[in-house]
PDB file of C-alpha atoms in Angstrom:
ATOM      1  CA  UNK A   1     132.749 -30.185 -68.152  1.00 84.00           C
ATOM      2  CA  UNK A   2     129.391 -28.499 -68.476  1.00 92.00           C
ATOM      3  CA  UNK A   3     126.780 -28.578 -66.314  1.00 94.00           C
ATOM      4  CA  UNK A   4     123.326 -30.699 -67.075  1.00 92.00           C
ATOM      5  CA  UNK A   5     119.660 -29.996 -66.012  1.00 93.00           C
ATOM      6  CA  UNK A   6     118.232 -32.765 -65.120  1.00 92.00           C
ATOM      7  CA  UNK A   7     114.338 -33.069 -65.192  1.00 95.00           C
ATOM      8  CA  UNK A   8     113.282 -34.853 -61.703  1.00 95.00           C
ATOM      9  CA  UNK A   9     109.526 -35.794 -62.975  1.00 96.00           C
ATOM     10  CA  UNK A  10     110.449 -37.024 -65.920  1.00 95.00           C
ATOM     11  CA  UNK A  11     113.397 -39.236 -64.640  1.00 95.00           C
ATOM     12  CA  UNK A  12     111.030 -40.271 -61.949  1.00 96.00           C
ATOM     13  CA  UNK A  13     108.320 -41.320 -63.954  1.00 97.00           C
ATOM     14  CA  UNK A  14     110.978 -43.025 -66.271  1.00 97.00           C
ATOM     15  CA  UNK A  15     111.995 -44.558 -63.392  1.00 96.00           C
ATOM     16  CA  UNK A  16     108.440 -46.116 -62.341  1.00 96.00           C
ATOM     17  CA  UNK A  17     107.673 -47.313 -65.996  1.00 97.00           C
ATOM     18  CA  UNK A  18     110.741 -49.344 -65.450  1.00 97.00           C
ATOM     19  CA  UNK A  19     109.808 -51.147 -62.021  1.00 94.00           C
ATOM     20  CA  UNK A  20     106.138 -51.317 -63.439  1.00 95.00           C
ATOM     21  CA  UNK A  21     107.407 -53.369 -66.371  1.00 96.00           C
ATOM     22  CA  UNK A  22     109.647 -55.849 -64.397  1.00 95.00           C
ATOM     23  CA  UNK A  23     106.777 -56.018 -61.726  1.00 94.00           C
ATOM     24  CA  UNK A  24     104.454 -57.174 -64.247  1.00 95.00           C
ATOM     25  CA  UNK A  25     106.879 -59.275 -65.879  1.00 95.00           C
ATOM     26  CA  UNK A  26     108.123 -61.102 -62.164  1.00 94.00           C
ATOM     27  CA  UNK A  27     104.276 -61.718 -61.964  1.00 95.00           C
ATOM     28  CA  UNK A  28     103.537 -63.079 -65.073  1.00 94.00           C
ATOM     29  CA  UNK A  29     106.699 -65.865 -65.233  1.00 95.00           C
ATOM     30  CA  UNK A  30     107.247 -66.461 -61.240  1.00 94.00           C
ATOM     31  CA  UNK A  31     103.631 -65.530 -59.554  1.00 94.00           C
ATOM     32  CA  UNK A  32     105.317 -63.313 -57.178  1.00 92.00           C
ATOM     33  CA  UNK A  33     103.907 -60.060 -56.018  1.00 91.00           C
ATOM     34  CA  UNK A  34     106.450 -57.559 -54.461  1.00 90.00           C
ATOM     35  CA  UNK A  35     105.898 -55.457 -51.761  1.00 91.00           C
ATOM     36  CA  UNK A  36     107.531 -53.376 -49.700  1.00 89.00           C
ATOM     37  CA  UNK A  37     107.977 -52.739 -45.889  1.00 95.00           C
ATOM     38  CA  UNK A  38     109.556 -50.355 -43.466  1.00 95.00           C
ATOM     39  CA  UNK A  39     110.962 -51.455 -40.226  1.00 96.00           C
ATOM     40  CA  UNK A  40     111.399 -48.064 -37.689  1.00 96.00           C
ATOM     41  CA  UNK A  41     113.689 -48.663 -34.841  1.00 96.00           C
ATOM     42  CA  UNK A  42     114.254 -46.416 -32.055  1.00 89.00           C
TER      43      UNK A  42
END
């Protein structure tokens, strides 16, 4: 087995185009607008 680099910014951005496309495309068919939200406890 050899090893692999792996580029993080690229990935990443790879990454957002994907979520950015199904975003769009949950808005366009359903009307829904994701969002996210953090909940601290403690």
């Amino acid at each position: 087995m050899t090893a692999m680099i792996i580029d993080g910014k690229a990935f990443a951005a790879g990454v957002r185009a994907q979520v950015a496309e199904q975003v769009a495309r949950l808005k366009e068919v359903h009307g829904i607008t994701p969002g996210l939200a953090v909940v601290l406890v403690g």
